[in-house]
Structure formats: structure tokens, C-alpha cells
Short mmCIF file of C-alpha atoms and ligand atoms in Angstrom, two decimals:
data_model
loop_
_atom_site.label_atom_id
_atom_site.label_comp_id
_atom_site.label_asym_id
_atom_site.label_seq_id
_atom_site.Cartn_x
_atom_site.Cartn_y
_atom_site.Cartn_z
CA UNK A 1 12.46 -4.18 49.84
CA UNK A 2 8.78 -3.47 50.03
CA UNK A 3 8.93 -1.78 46.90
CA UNK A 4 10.51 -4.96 45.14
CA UNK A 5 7.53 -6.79 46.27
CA UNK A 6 4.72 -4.85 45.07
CA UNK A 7 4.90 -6.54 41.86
CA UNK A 8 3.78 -3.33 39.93
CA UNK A 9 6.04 -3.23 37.11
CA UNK A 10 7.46 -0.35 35.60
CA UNK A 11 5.63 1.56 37.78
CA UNK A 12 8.23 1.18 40.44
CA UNK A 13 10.11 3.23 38.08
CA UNK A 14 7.89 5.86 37.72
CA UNK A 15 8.62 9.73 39.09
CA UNK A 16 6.17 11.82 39.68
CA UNK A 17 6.15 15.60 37.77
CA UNK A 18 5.39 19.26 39.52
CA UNK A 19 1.70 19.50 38.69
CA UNK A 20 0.59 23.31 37.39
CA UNK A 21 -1.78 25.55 39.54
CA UNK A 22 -4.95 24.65 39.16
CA UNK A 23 -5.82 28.39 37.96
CA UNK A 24 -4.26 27.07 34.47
CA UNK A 25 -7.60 24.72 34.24
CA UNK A 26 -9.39 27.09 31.70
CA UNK A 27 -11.46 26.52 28.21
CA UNK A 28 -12.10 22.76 27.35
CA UNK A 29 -9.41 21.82 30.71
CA UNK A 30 -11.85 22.38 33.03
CA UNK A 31 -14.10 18.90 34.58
CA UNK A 32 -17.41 18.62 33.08
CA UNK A 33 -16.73 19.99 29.18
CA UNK A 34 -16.99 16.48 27.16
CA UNK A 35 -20.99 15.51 27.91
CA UNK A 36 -21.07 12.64 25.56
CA UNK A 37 -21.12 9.45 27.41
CA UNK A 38 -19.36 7.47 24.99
CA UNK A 39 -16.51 9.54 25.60
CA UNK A 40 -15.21 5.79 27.50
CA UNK A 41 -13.23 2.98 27.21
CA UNK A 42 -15.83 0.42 26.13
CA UNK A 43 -16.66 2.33 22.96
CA UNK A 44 -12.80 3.20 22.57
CA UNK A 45 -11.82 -0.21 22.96
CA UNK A 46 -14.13 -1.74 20.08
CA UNK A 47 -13.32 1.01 17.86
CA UNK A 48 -9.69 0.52 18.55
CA UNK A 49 -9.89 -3.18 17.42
CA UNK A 50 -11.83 -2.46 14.60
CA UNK A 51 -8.95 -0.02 13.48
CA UNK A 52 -5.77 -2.10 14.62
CA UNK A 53 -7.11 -4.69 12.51
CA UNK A 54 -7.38 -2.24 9.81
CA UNK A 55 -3.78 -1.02 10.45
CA UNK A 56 -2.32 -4.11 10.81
CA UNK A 57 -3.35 -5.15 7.19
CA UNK A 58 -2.40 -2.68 5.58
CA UNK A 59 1.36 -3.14 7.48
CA UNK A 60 1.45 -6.22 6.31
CA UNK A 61 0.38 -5.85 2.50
CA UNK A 62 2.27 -2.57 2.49
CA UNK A 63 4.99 -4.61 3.89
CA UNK A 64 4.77 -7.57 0.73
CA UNK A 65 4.02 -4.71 -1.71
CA UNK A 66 7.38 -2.80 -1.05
CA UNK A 67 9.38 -5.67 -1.12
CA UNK A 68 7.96 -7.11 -4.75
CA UNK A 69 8.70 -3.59 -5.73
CA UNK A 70 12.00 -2.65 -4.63
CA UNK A 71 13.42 -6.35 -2.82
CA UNK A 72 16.48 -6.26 -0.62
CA UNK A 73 19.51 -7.87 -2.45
CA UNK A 74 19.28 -10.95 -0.58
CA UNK A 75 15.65 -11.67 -1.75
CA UNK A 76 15.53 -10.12 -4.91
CA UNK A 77 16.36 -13.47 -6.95
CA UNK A 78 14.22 -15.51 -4.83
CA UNK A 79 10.40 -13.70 -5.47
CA UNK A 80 7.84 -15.58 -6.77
CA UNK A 81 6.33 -15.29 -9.48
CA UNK A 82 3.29 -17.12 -8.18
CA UNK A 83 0.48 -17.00 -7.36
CA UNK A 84 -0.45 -15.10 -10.00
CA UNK A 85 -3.14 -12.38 -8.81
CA UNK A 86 -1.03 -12.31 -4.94
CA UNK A 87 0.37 -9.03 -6.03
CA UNK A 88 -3.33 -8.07 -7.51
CA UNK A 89 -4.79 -9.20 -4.08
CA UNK A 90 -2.46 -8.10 -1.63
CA UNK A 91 -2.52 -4.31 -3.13
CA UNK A 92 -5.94 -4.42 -3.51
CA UNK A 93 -6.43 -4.97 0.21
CA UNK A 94 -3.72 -2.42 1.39
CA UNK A 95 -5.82 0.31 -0.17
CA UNK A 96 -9.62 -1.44 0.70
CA UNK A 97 -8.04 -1.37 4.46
CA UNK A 98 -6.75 1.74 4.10
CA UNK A 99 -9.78 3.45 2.77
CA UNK A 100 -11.74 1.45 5.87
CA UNK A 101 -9.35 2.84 8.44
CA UNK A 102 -10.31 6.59 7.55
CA UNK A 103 -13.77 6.52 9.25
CA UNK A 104 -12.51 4.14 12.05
CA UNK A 105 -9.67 6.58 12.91
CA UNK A 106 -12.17 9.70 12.96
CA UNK A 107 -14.57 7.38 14.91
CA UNK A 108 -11.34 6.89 17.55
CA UNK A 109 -10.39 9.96 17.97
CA UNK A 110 -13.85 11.43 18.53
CA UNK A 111 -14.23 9.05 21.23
CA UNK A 112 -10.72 9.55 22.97
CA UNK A 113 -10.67 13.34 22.03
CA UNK A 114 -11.25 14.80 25.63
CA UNK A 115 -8.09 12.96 26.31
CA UNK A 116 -6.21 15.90 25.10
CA UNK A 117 -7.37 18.01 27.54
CA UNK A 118 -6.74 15.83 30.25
CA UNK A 119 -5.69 17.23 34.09
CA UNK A 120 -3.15 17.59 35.11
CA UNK A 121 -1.30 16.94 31.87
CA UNK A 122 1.59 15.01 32.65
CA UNK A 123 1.12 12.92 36.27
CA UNK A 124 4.37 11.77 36.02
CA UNK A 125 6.99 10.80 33.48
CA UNK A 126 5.60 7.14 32.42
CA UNK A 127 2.56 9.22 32.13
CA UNK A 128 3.99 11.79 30.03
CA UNK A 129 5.60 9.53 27.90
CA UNK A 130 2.54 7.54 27.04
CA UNK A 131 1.00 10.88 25.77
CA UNK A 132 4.01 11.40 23.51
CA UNK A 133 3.61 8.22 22.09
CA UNK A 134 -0.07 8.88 21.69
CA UNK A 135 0.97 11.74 20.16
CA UNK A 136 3.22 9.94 17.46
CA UNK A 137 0.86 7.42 16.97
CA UNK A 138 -1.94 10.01 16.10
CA UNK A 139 0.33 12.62 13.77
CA UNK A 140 2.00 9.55 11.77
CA UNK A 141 -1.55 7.48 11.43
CA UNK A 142 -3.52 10.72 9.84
CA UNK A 143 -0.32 11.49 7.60
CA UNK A 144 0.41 8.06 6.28
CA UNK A 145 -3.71 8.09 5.77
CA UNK A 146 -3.57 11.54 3.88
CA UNK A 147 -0.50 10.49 1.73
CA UNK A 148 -2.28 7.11 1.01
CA UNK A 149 -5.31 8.34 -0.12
CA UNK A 150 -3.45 11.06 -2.19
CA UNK A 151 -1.68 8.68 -3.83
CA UNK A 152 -4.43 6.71 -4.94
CA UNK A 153 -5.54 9.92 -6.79
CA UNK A 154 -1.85 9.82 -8.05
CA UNK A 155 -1.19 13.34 -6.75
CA UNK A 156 2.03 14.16 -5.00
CA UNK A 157 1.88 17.80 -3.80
CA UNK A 158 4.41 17.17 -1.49
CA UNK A 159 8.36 18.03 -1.78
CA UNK A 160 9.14 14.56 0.24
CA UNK A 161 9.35 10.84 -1.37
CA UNK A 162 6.02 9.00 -1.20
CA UNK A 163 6.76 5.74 -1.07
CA UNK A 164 9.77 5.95 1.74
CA UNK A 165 7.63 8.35 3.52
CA UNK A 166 4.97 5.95 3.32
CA UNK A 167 7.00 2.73 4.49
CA UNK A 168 8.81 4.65 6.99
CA UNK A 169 5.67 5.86 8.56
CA UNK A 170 4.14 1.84 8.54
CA UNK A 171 6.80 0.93 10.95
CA UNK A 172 6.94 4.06 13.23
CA UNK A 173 2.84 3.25 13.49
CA UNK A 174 3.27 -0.45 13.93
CA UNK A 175 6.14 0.80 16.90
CA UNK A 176 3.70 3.34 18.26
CA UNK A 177 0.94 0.96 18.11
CA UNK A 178 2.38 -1.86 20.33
CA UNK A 179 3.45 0.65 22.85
CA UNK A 180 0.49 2.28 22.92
CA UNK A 181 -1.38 -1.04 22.97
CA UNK A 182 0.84 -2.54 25.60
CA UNK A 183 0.35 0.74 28.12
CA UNK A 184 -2.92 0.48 27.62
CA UNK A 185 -3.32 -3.61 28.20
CA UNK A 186 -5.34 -3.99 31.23
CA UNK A 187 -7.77 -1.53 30.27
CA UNK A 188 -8.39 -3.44 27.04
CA UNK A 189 -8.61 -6.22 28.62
CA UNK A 190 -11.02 -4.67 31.35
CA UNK A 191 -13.03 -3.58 28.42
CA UNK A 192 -12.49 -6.42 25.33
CA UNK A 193 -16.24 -8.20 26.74
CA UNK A 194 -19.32 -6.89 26.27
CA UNK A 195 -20.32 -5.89 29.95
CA UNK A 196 -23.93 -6.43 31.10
CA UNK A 197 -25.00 -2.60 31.06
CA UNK A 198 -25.47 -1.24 27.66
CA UNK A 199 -24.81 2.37 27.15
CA UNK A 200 -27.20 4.71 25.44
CA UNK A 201 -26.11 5.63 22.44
CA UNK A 202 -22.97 3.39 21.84
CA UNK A 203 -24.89 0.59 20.00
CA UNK A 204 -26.06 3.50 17.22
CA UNK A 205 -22.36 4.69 17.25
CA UNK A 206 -20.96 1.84 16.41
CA UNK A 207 -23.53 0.86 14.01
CA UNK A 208 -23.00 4.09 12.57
CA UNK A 209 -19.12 3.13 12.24
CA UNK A 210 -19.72 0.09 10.54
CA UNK A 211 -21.96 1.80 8.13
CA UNK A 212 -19.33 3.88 7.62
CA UNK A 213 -17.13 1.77 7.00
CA UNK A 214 -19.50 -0.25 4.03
CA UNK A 215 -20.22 2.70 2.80
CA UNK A 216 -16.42 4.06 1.91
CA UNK A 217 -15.36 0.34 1.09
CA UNK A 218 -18.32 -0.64 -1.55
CA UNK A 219 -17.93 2.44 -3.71
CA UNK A 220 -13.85 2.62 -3.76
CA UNK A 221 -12.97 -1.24 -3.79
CA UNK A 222 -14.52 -1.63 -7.20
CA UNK A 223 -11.38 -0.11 -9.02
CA UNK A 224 -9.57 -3.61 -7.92
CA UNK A 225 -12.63 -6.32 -7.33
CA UNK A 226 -14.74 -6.42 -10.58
CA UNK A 227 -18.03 -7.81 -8.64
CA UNK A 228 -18.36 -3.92 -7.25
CA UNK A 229 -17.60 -2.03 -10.24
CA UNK A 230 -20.97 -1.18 -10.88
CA UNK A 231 -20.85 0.91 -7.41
CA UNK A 232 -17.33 2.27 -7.88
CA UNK A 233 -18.72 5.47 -7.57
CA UNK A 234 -15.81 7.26 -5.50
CA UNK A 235 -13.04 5.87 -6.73
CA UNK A 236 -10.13 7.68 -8.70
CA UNK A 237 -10.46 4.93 -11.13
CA UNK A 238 -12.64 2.59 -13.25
CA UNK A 239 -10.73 -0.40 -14.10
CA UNK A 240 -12.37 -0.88 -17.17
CA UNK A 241 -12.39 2.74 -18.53
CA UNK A 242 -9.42 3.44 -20.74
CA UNK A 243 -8.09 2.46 -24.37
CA UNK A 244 -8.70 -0.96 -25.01
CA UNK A 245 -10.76 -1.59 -21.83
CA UNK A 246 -7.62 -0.55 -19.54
CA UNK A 247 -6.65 2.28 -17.34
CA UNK A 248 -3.64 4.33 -18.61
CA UNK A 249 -1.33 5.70 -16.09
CA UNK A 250 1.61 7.30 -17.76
CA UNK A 251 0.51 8.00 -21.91
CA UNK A 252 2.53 7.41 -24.25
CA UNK A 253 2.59 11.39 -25.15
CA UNK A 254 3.65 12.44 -21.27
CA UNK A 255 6.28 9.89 -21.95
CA UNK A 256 7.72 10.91 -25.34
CA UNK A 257 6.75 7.71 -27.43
CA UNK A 258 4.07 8.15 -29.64
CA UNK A 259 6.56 8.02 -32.64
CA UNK A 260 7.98 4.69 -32.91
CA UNK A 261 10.91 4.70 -35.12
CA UNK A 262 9.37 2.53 -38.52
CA UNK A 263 13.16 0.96 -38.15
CA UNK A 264 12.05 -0.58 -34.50
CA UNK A 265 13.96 -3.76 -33.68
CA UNK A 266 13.76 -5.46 -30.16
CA UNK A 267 17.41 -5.95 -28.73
CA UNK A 268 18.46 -8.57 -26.55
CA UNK A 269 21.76 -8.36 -25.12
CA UNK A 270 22.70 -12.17 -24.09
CA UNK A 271 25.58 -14.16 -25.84
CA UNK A 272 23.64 -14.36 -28.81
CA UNK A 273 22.89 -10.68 -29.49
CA UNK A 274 19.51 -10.69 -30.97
CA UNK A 275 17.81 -7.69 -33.05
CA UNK A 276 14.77 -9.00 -33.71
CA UNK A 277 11.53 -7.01 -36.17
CA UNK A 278 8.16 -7.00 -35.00
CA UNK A 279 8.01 -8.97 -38.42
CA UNK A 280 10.45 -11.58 -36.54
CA UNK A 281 9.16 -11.67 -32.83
CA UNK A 282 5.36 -12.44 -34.70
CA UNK A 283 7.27 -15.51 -36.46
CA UNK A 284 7.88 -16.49 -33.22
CA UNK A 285 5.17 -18.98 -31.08
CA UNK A 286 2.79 -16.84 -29.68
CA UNK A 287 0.94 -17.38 -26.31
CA UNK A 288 -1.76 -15.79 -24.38
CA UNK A 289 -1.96 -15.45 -20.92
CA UNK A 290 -4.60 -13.61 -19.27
CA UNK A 291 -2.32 -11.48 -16.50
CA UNK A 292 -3.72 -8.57 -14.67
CA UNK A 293 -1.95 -4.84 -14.05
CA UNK A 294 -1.90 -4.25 -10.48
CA UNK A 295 -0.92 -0.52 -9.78
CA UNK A 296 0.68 0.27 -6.89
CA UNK A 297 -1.99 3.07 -6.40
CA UNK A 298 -4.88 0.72 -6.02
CA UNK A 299 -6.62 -0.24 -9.23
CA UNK A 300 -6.19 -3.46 -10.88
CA UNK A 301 -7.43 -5.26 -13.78
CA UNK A 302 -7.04 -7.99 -15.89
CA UNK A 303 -6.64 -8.97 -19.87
CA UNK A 304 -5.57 -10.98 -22.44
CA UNK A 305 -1.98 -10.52 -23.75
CA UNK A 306 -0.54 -11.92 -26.30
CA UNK A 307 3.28 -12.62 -27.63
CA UNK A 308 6.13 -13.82 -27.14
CA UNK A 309 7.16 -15.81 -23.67
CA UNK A 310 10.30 -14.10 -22.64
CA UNK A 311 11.68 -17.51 -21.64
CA UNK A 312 11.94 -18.55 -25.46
CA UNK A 313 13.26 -14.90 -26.19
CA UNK A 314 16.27 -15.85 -23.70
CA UNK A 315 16.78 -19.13 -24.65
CA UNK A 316 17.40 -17.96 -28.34
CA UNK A 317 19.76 -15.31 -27.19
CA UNK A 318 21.87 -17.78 -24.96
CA UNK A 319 21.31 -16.72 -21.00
CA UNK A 320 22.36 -18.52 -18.45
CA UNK A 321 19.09 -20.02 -16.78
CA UNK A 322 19.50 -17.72 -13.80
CA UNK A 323 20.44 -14.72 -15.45
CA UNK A 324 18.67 -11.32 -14.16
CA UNK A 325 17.58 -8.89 -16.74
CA UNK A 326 17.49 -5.43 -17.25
CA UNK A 327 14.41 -4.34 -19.25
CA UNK A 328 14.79 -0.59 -21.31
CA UNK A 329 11.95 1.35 -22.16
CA UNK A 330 12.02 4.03 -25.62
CA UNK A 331 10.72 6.18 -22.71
CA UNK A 332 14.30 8.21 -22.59
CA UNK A 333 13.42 9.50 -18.49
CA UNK A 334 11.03 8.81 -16.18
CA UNK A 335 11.26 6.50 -13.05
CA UNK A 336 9.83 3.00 -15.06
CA UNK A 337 11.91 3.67 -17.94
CA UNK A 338 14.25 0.95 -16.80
CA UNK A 339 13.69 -1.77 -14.57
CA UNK A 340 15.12 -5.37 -13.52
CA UNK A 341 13.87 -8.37 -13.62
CA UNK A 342 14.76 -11.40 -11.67
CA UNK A 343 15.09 -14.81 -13.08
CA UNK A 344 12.03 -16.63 -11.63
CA UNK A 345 9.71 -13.67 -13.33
CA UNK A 346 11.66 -14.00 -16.30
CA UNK A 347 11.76 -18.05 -16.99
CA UNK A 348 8.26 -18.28 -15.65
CA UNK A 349 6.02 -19.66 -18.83
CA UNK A 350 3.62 -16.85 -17.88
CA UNK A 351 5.75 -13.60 -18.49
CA UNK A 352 5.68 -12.08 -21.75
CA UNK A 353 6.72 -9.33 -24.26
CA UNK A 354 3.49 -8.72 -25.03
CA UNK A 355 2.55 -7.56 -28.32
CA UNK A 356 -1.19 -7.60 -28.16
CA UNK A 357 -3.98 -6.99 -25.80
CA UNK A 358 -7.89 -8.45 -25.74
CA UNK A 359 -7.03 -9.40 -29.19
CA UNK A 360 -5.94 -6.38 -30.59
CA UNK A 361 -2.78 -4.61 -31.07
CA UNK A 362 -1.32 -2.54 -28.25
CA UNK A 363 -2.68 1.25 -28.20
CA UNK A 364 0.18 3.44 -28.04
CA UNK A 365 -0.86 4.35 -24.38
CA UNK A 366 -0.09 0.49 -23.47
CA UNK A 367 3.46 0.10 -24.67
CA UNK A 368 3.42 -0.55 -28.37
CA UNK A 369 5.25 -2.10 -30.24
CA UNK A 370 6.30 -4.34 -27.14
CA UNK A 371 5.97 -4.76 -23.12
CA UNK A 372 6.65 -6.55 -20.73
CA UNK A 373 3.81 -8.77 -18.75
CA UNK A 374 4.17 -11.03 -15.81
CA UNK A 375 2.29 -12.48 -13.10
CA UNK A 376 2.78 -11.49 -9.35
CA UNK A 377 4.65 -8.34 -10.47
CA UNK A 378 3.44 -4.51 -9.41
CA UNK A 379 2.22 -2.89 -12.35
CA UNK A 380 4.95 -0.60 -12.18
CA UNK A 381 7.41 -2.93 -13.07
CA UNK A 382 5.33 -3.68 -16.58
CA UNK A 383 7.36 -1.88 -18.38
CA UNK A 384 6.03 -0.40 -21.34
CA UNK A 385 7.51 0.42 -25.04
CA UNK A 386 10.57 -1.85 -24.32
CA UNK A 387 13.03 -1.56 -26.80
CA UNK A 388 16.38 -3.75 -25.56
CA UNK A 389 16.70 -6.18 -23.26
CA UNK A 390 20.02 -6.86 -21.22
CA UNK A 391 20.82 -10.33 -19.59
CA UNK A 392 22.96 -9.38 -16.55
CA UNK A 393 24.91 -12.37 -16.06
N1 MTE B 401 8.10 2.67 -19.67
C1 MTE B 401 7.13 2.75 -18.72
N2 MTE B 401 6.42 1.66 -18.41
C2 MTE B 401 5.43 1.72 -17.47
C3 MTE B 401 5.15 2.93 -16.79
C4 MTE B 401 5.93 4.06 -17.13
O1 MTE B 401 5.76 5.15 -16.57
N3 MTE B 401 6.90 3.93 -18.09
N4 MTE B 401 4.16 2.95 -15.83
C5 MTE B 401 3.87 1.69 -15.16
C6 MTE B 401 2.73 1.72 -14.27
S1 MTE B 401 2.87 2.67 -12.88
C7 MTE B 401 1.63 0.93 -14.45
S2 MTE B 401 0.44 0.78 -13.27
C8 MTE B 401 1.44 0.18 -15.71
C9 MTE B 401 0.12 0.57 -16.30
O2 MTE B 401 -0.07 -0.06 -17.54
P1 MTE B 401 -1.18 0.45 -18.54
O3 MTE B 401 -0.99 1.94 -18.71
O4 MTE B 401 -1.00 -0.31 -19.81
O5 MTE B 401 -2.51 0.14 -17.91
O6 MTE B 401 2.48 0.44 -16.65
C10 MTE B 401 3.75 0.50 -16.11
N5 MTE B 401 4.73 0.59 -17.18
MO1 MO B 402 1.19 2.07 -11.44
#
């Protein structure tokens, strides 16, 4: 009955564990090894917000950017193909926060570190488990970091999937996360306020931090905000370096299309079969639209294309208004040789088979003869060197 009435949650629940000899205490285990005073909950705390902030962004723009990539069947005729740049922006920020969270992590874990030596290990099993979810929390943060940042460099020396890896990861983090910041509760909220003693030291920490910080996020967030190219300095990419004023991520020779055959003809495979010559599709009206290429790996940039809208392409070949499309590349393998496309990208005024860029005609390296451009769409899904298109019905 007493016990009922305590009103101390779980705890009631709680079961103590056999504690080790003391003897075991040895190396960094024993009292007294961690001097720093900002080994504490105040510093922890602000860092700790400064990262969850940091992770939580990047959940939820990792969350938007897998579903315009890959939607569930439910929502994958409903995306929008507005606003234009949200794919641009949203990507753009998954990697800036991303990049940010690397010095705020290292900044955490310094401060929490002695935590791992704690004594005695495991009070009790509540106890325990809060370290094991600690411990989740810390091995799936630093590996979706390490896999992120990889990425960005567009290197996978790994034998698993990125991008499931990567999404997987998001939610155990976000899981961990709540747990660990639900556990933890009343000492963040013992510690959210400044108190009235300031600590030695923890003002030039966290001043340090947020230099940090600046410092990692002005020279990387350049390759997708054209204000801070000039300082892109560590960034994989320059946004504007590349044929025709564009990165290049897959060229035309690693994808086997540097020969066009002279006999080219765009197919599209509606009611009206259409094979249509470059001679044809430029009889057509042209439009420009400038449209930028977002890549999933964190650069972006925009340009001028020019050609046909695909909307007049489909009305000539008969579909159905909400027809979704299958779009084939020349590129004969390769994960982006075909992709779909669903109906509100496709009758959107905006998307085009391009056939020229800034004004000129596309380089090899950006899809010639034809590819496709629309707004709100990964850059992935741009498909380059199309060659037939198939209404699905
Ligand atoms: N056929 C084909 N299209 C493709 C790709 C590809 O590998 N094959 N790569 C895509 C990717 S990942 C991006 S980011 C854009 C890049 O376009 P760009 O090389 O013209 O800048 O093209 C997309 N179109
Ligand atoms: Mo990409």
C-alpha cells in the first residue's frame, strides 16, 4: 500500500542488481579520474539541446527526402510538385544539420564521457537499461553521422545499403532519443535555466562549440546556398564547377552513352505511339524554366532548361490526365536508368524534357539528346539521356 502511494513512477518497478567488489574499481573506474569541471549536467544539458535540435532536423528532412524519393504506394500519386526549390531546401538542410551535429556530438560526448566509467555499473535494472539505451543512442548517432558524411563525398565503402541503413538508423535515433530524453527529464529540467553561479570554463566551451559549429557550416553549406560559395572551402562539391556551370554526378562515359545513335528518336508509349526526332521535339513550343538539381548527397544548383513541357508531349500521345509514367534512360544499367513519374510531376507546366541548358545544348555529361527536369523532384530522379517514355495507365 505504501508503496502505491509514493508516487515514484516506474521506479516502484525497479530491482536492484548484485553490485561487483569494489577491488574491480581500477584504471579510469576509480573516484577522482575526470578533473574537468564541466564534466556536469549544466554544460551537458545545453549541448544536448543544441544537438537534439540538430538531430531532429535532419529526422525530419531525411524523413521528406526519402519519401519524394522512394513514396509509399498510397502517397506516391499525391506528391507535389510544388514548391519548387522544397526538395532543394529541405536536402540542403538535412546535410547543413548534419554537418552541424558532428562537432555538437563530439562536444556531448566529451562532456558525458566519464559516464562510461561510472560505479557501480549497473545500480539496478532501470539503471542498466538506461545505459543500453545510451549505448544505442551513441553507436547509431556516430554511424548514421559517418555514413552521412561519406555519402556526401559519394563514397560507399561499405557492403550494406546506404540509404535503408541510413533511414533505418533516423528512427532507431529518434526512438533512442525520446527514451533517453524522457529518463533523463527532471535533470533537464533541473538544468534547462541558466543558474546564478557561472562555471569556469563552460562559457569558453560553449563558445568554442558554437564556433565550431560556424566554422564546419560556412565552408560546407556553400555547395547548396549560393550566398556562401565563395567560402565553400570543405565541401565535396562546388555547385558551379562542372560542364556547363553544373556538377556531374554519373558521366555519360561511366554510364555507357557518349555515342548517341545518329538514328535517335524519343518514344512515347501512350495511345498515340509517338517517335518523335530531335528535328521534331525542336518543332515543338519550347519553354524555359529555370529548375534546380538537388542531389540527394547535398549539393544543389540551379539553371536554365529549355524544351519541351512533358505535359504537351502527353497530350499529343493521348494519356489519360492521371496517367503515371515510366521514364527509360539509353543508360542500359545502373540504379537511375529507369524511374517513375507520378502524374502531378508530369502535368505540372514546369517539368520538362529538356533539351538545352543556360542556353546551350546539353553536354553529353547532362543527358543529351534529352532529360527529364522537374521542380520539387530529388535530382536523382532527373533522369538523364531518356530515350522512351511509357504512360502506365
Ligand atoms: N540515366 C541517369 N540519369 C541520372 C543519373 C544517372 O545515374 N543515370 N544520376 C542522377 C543524379 S544522382 C543526379 S544528382 C542528377 C545530376 O544531374 P547532372 O549530372 O546533370 O548535374 O542526374 C540524375 N540523372
Ligand atoms: Mo544525385
Amino acid at each position: 500500500m505504501n508503496e502505491t502511494s509514493t508516487g515514484d513512477g516506474p521506479r516502484r518497478f525497479d530491482i536492484p542488481l548484485p553490485q561487483p567488489p569494489d577491488a574491480l574499481r581500477i584504471g579510469p573506474l576509480r573516484e577522482g579520474t575526470f578533473r574537468s569541471p564541466l564534466h556536469e549536467a549544466r554544460t551537458a544539458v545545453v549541448v544536448g539541446r543544441r544537438l537534439g535540435a540538430a538531430i531532429l532536423l535532419c529526422f525530419l528532412s531525411g524523413l521528406l527526402s526519402h519519401v519524394l524519393q522512394e513514396p509509399p504506394g498510397w502517397l506516391r500519386d499525391h506528391l507535389p510538385s510544388r514548391p519548387v526549390n522544397g526538395y532543394r531546401v529541405t536536402q540542403g538542410l538535412h546535410v547543413i544539420a548534419g554537418i552541424a551535429a558532428v562537432p555538437l556530438l563530439g562536444a556531448k560526448l566529451w562532456t558525458v564521457y566519464p559516464k562510461l566509467f561510472e560505479w557501480p555499473p549497473a545500480r539496478s535494472v532501470r539503471h542498466l537499461a538506461e545505459r543500453l539505451a545510451i549505448a544505442v543512442l551513441v553507436a547509431a548517432t556516430l554511424l548514421e553521422l559517418f555514413t552521412g558524411l561519406l555519402n556526401t563525398l559519394q563514397w560507399y565503402p561499405w557492403p550494406f545499403p546506404f540509404r535503408q541503413t541510413h533511414f533505418w538508423l533516423g528512427w532507431i535515433i529518434t526512438g533512442a532519443l525520446l527514451l533517453h530524453v524522457t529518463a533523463k527529464a527532471t535533470a533537464i529540467g533541473e538544468h534547462w535555466w541558466r543558474g546564478r553561479a557561472a562555471l569556469p570554463g563552460r562559457r569558453a566551451f560553449l563558445g568554442t562549440v558554437t564556433a565550431s559549429v560556424a566554422a564546419v557550416t560556412v565552408t560546407t553549406a556553400g555547395q547548396s546556398i549560393p550566398g556562401l560559395r565563395a567560402v565553400d572551402l570543405l565541401a565535396p562539391r562546388r555547385p558551379d564547377l562542372g560542364s556547363q556551370g553544373l556538377p556531374v554526378n554519373r558521366t555519360a562515359a561511366q554510364a555507357g552513352t557518349t555515342a548517341v545513335p545518329a538514328d535517335w528518336r524519343l518514344t512515347v508509349d501512350g495511345p498515340v505511339p509517338l517517335h518523335l526526332s530531335m528535328a521534331e521535339l525542336l518543332t515543338m513550343p519550347q519553354h524555359t524554366a529555370p529548375l534546380p538539381i538537388a542531389c540527394v548527397e547535398g549539393w544543389s544548383a540551379s539553371a536554365d532548361w529549355t524544351g519541351v513541357r512533358l505535359r504537351d508531349l502527353l497530350d499529343r500521345a493521348g494519356a489519360p490526365a492521371d496517367a503515371r509514367l515510366r521514364i527509360v534512360s539509353l543508360e542500359s544499367s545502373g540504379p537511375y536508368a529507369v524511374t517513375e513519374m507520378a502524374p502531378t510531376y508530369a502535368r505540372d507546366p514546369l517539368t520538362l524534357l529538356a533539351l538545352r541548358v543556360n542556353g546551350q545544348v546539353l553536354d553529353a555529361d547532362h543527358g543529351y539528346p534529352a532529360r527529364i527536369i522537374a521542380p520539387n523532384r530529388p535530382g536523382v530522379l532527373q533522369t538523364k539521356w531518356v530515350s522512351r517514355i511509357e504512360v502506365l495507365g
